[in-house]
Coordinates of C-alpha atoms (C1' of nucleotides) in Angstrom, one line a residue:
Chain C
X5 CA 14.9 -13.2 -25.9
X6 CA 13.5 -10.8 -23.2
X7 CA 11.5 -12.6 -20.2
X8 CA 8.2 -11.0 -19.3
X9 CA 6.5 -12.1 -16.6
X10 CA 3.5 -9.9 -15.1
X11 CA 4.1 -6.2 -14.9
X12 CA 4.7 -4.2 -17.3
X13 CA 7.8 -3.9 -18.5
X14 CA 9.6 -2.6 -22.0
X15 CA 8.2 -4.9 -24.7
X16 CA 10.7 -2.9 -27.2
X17 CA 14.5 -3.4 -26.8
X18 CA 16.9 -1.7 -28.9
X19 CA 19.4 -4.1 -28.3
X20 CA 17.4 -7.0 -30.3
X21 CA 18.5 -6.5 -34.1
X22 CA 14.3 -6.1 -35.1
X23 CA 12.9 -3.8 -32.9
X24 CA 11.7 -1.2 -34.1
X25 CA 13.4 1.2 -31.7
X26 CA 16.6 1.0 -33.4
X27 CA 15.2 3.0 -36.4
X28 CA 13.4 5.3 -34.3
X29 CA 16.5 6.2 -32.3
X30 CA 18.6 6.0 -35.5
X31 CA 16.3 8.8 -36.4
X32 CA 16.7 10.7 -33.4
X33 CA 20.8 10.7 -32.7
X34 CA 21.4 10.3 -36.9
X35 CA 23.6 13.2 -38.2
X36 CA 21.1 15.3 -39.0
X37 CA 18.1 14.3 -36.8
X38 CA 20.1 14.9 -33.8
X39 CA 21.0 18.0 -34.3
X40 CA 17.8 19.4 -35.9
X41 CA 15.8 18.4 -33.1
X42 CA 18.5 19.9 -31.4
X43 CA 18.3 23.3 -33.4
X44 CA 14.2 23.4 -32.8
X45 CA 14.2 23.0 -29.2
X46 CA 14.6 26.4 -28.9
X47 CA 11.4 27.2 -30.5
X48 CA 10.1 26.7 -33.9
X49 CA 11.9 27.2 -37.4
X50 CA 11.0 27.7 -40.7
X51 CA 12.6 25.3 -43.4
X52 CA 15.9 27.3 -44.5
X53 CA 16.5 28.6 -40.8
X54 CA 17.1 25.1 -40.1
X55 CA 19.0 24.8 -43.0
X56 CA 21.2 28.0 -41.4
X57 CA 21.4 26.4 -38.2
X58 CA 22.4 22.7 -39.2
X59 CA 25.4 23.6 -40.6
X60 CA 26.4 21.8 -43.4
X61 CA 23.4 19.8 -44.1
X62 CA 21.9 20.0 -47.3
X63 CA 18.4 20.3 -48.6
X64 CA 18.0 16.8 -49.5
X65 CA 19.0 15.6 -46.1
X66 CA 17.1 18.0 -44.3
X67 CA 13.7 17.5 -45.7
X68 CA 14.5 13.8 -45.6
X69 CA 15.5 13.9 -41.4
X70 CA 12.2 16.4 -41.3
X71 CA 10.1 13.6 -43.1
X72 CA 11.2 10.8 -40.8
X73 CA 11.0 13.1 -37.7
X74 CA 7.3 14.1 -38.6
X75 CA 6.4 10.7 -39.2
X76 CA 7.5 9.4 -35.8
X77 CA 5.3 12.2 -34.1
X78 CA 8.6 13.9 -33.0
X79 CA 8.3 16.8 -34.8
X80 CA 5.2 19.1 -36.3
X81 CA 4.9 20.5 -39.5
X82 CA 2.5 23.9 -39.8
X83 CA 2.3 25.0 -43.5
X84 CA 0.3 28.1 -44.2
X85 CA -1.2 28.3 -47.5
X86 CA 0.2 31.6 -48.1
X87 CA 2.5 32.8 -51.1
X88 CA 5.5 32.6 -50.9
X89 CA 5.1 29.7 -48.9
X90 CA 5.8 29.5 -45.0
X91 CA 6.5 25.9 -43.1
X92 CA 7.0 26.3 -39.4
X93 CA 8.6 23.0 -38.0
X94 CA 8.1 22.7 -34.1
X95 CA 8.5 19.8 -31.9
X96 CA 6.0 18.0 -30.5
X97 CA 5.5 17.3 -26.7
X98 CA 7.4 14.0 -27.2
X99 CA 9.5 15.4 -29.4
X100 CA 10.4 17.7 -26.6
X101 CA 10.9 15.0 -24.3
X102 CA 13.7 13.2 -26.6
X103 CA 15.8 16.9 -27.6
X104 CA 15.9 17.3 -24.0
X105 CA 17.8 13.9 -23.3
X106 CA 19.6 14.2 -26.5
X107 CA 20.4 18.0 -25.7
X108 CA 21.8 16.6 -22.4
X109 CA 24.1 14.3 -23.8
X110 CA 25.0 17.1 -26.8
X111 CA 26.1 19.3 -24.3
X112 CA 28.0 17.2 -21.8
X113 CA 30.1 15.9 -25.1
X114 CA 30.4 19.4 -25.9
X115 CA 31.7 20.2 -22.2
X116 CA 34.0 17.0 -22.5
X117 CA 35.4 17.9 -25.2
X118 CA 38.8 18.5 -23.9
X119 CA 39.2 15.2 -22.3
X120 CA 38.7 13.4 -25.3
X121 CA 40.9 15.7 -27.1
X122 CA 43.9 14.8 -24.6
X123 CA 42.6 11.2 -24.5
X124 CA 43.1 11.1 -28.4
X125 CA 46.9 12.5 -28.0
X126 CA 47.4 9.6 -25.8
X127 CA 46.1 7.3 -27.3
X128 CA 47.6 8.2 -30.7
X129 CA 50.7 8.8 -29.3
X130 CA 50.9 5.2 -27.9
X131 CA 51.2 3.6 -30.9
X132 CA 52.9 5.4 -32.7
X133 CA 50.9 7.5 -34.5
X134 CA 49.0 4.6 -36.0
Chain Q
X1 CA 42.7 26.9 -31.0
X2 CA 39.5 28.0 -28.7
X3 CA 39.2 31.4 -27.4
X4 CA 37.9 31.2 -23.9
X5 CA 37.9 35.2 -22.2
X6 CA 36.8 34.5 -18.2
X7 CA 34.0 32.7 -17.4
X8 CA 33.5 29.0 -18.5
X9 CA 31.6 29.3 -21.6
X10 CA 31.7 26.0 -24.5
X11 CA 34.2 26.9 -26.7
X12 CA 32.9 23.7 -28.5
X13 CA 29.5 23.5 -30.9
X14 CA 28.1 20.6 -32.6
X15 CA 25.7 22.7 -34.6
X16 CA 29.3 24.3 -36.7
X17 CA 30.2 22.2 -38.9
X18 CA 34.2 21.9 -38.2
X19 CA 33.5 21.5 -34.5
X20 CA 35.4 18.1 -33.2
X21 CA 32.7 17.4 -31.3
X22 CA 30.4 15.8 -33.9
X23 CA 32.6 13.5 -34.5
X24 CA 32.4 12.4 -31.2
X25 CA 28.9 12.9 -31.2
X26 CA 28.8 10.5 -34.3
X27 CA 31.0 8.2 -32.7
X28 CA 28.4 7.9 -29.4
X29 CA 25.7 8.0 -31.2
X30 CA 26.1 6.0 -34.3
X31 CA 24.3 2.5 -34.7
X32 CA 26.9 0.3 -33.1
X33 CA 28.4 3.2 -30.7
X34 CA 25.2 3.7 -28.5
X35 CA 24.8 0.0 -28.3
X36 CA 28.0 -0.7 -27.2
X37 CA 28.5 2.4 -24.9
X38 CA 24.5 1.1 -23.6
X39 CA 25.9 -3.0 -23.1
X40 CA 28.8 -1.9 -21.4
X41 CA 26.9 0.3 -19.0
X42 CA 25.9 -3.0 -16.8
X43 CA 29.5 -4.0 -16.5
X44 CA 32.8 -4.4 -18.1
X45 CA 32.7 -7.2 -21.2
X46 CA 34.6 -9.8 -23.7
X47 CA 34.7 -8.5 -27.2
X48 CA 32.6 -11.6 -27.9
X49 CA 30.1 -11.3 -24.9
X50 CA 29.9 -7.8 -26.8
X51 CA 28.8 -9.3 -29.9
X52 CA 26.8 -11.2 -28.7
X53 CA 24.9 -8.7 -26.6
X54 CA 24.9 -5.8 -29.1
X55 CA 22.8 -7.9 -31.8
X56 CA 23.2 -7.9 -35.5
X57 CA 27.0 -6.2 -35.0
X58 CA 29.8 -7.8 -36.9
X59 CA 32.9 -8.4 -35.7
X60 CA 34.8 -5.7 -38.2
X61 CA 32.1 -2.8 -36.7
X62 CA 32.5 -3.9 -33.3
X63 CA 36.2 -3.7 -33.9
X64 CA 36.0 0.0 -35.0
X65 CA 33.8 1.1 -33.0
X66 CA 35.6 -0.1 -29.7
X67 CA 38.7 1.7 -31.1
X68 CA 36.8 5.0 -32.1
X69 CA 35.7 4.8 -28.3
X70 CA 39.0 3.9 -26.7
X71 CA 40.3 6.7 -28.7
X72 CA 37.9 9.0 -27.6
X73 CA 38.4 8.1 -23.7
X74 CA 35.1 6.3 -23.1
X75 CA 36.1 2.9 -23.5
X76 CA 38.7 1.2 -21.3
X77 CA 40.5 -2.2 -23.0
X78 CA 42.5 -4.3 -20.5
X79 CA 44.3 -7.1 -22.1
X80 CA 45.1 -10.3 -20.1
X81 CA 48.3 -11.4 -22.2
X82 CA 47.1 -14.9 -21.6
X83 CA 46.6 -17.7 -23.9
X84 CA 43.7 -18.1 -25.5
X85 CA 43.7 -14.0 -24.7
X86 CA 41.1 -12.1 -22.8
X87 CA 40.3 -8.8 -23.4
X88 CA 37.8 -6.7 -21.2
X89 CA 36.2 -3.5 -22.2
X90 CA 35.0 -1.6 -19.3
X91 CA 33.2 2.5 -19.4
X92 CA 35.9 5.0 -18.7
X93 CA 34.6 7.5 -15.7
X94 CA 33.9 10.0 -18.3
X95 CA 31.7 7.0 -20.6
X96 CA 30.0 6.0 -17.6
X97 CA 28.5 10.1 -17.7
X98 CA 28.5 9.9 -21.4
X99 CA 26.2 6.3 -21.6
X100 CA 23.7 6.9 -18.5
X101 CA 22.9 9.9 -20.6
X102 CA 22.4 7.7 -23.6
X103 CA 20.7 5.5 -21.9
X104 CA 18.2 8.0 -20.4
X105 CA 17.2 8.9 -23.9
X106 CA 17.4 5.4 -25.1
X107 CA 14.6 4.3 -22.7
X108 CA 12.9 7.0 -23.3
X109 CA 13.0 6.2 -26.8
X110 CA 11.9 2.5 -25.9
X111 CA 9.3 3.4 -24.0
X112 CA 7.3 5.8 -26.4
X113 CA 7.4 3.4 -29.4
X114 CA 4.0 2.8 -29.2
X115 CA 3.9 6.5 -29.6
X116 CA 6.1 6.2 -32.6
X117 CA 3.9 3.0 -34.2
X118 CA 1.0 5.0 -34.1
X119 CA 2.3 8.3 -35.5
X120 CA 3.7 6.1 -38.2
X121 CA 0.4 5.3 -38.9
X122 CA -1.6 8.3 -38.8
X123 CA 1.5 10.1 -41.3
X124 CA 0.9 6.8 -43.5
X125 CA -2.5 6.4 -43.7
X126 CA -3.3 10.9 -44.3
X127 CA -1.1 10.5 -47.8
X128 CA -2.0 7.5 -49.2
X129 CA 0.2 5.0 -47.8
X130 CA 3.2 6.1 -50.0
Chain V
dC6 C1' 39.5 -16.1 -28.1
dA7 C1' 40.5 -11.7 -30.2
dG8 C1' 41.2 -9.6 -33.6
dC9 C1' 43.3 -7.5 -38.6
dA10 C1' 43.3 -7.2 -43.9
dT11 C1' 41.0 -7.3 -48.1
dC12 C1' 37.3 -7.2 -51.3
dC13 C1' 33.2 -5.2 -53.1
dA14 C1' 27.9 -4.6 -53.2
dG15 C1' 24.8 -1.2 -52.1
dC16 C1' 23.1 2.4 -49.4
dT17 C1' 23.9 7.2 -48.2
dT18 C1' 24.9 11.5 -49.6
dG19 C1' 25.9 15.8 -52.2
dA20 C1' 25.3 18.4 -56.5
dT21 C1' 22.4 19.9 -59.8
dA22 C1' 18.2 21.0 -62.0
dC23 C1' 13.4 21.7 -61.7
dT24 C1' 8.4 22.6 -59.6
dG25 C1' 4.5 25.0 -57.1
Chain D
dC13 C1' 10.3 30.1 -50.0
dA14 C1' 9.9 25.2 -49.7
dG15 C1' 10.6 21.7 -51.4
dT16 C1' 11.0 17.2 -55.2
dA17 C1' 13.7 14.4 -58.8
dT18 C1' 17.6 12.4 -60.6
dC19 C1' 22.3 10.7 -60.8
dA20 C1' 27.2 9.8 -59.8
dA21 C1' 30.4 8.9 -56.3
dG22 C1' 32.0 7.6 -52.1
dC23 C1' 31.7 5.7 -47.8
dT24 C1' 29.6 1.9 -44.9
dG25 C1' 29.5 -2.3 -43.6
dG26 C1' 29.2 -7.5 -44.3
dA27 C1' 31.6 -11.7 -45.9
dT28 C1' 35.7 -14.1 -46.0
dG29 C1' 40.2 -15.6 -44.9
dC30 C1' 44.3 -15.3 -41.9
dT31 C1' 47.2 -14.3 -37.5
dG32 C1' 48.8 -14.7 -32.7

DNA sequence: CAGCATCCAGCTTGATACTG
DNA sequence: CAGTATCAAGCTGGATGCTG
């Protein structure tokens, strides 16, 4: 598969169908886990103001992306034994690391969106509308 | 449709749930849309040279996924009308922008797995193992 | 080679209800 | 508030067969 000779180079290759780094980065630019690690890049959030934010994702989805992201050190959980509860969810240093190349990429899509708009029309308009 | 006063602000939002821009976001992001967006990065390729670089793809989700891409005005197809055909897929200017941000996450992804692996275990092993 | 059309198993997801 | 549990439904995606 991937040659390596002396120095150190990336033993983990998304491209190969087993490596491990395709869940991990399925994680990260998923549906949801793109955009909450998006969301708490800002600063930290408690559960249902990252329910607010996400919009559109449900509870189920979000305390499932939350688990996975927690358990691939991207993301922190602080509970605080109180009553009512309190969660805070914060992102770890390497979590910050990741939402700031995924932010990158969110927000030159975002900036492009009106190319792709117009490259949609043409390219719809080609053939006919499908 | 947008509302845009004076300066350049993004009239377009991922985090709202109607926004066009997830789906693009979905469409760069998904499983088989990084990957391909990632291969084609190095150079313009054969739908089967694709295949066989993007691992584990099938021919229907490479399929839909180079459409969902042309569509979107990442993806350039040039068709040879030849016989047997050739058909090249080559990054648009605005996919080249789109995939080296991709790819910047996507090593940086790579290279913290061992992060990842051991996070993975510390979450496993503090409840039980699940 | 470069695909498209169809079928269908199963995984993902949303709704709903319930717990601490 | 901060979740977990359960279940039905729908979409995803792989296998197969065919076309130009």
């Amino acid at each position: 598969m991937q040659r390596r000779p002396e120095g150190q180079e990336l033993p983990f290759n998304v491209f190969a169908k087993a490596c491990p780094s395709r869940g991990t980065l399925e994680h990260v630019t998923g549906r949801w886990g793109a955009l909450t690690l998006g969301a708490l890049h800002e600063g930290s959030l408690r559960f249902n103001e990252l329910r607010r934010r996400v919009d559109g994702v449900s509870e189920k989805m979000l305390s499932q992306t939350l688990h996975a992201l927690e358990r691939d050190g991207l993301v922190h959980r602080e509970a605080q034994p109180t009553n009512p509860p309190r969660v805070d969810y914060e992102l770890t240093p390497l979590g910050r690391e990741v939402a700031g190349r995924l932010l990158s990429l969110i927000h030159y899509v975002e900036g492009s969106m009106e190319a792709v708009l117009q490259a949609r029309e043409r390219y719809d308009g080609t053939r006919g509308a499908r």
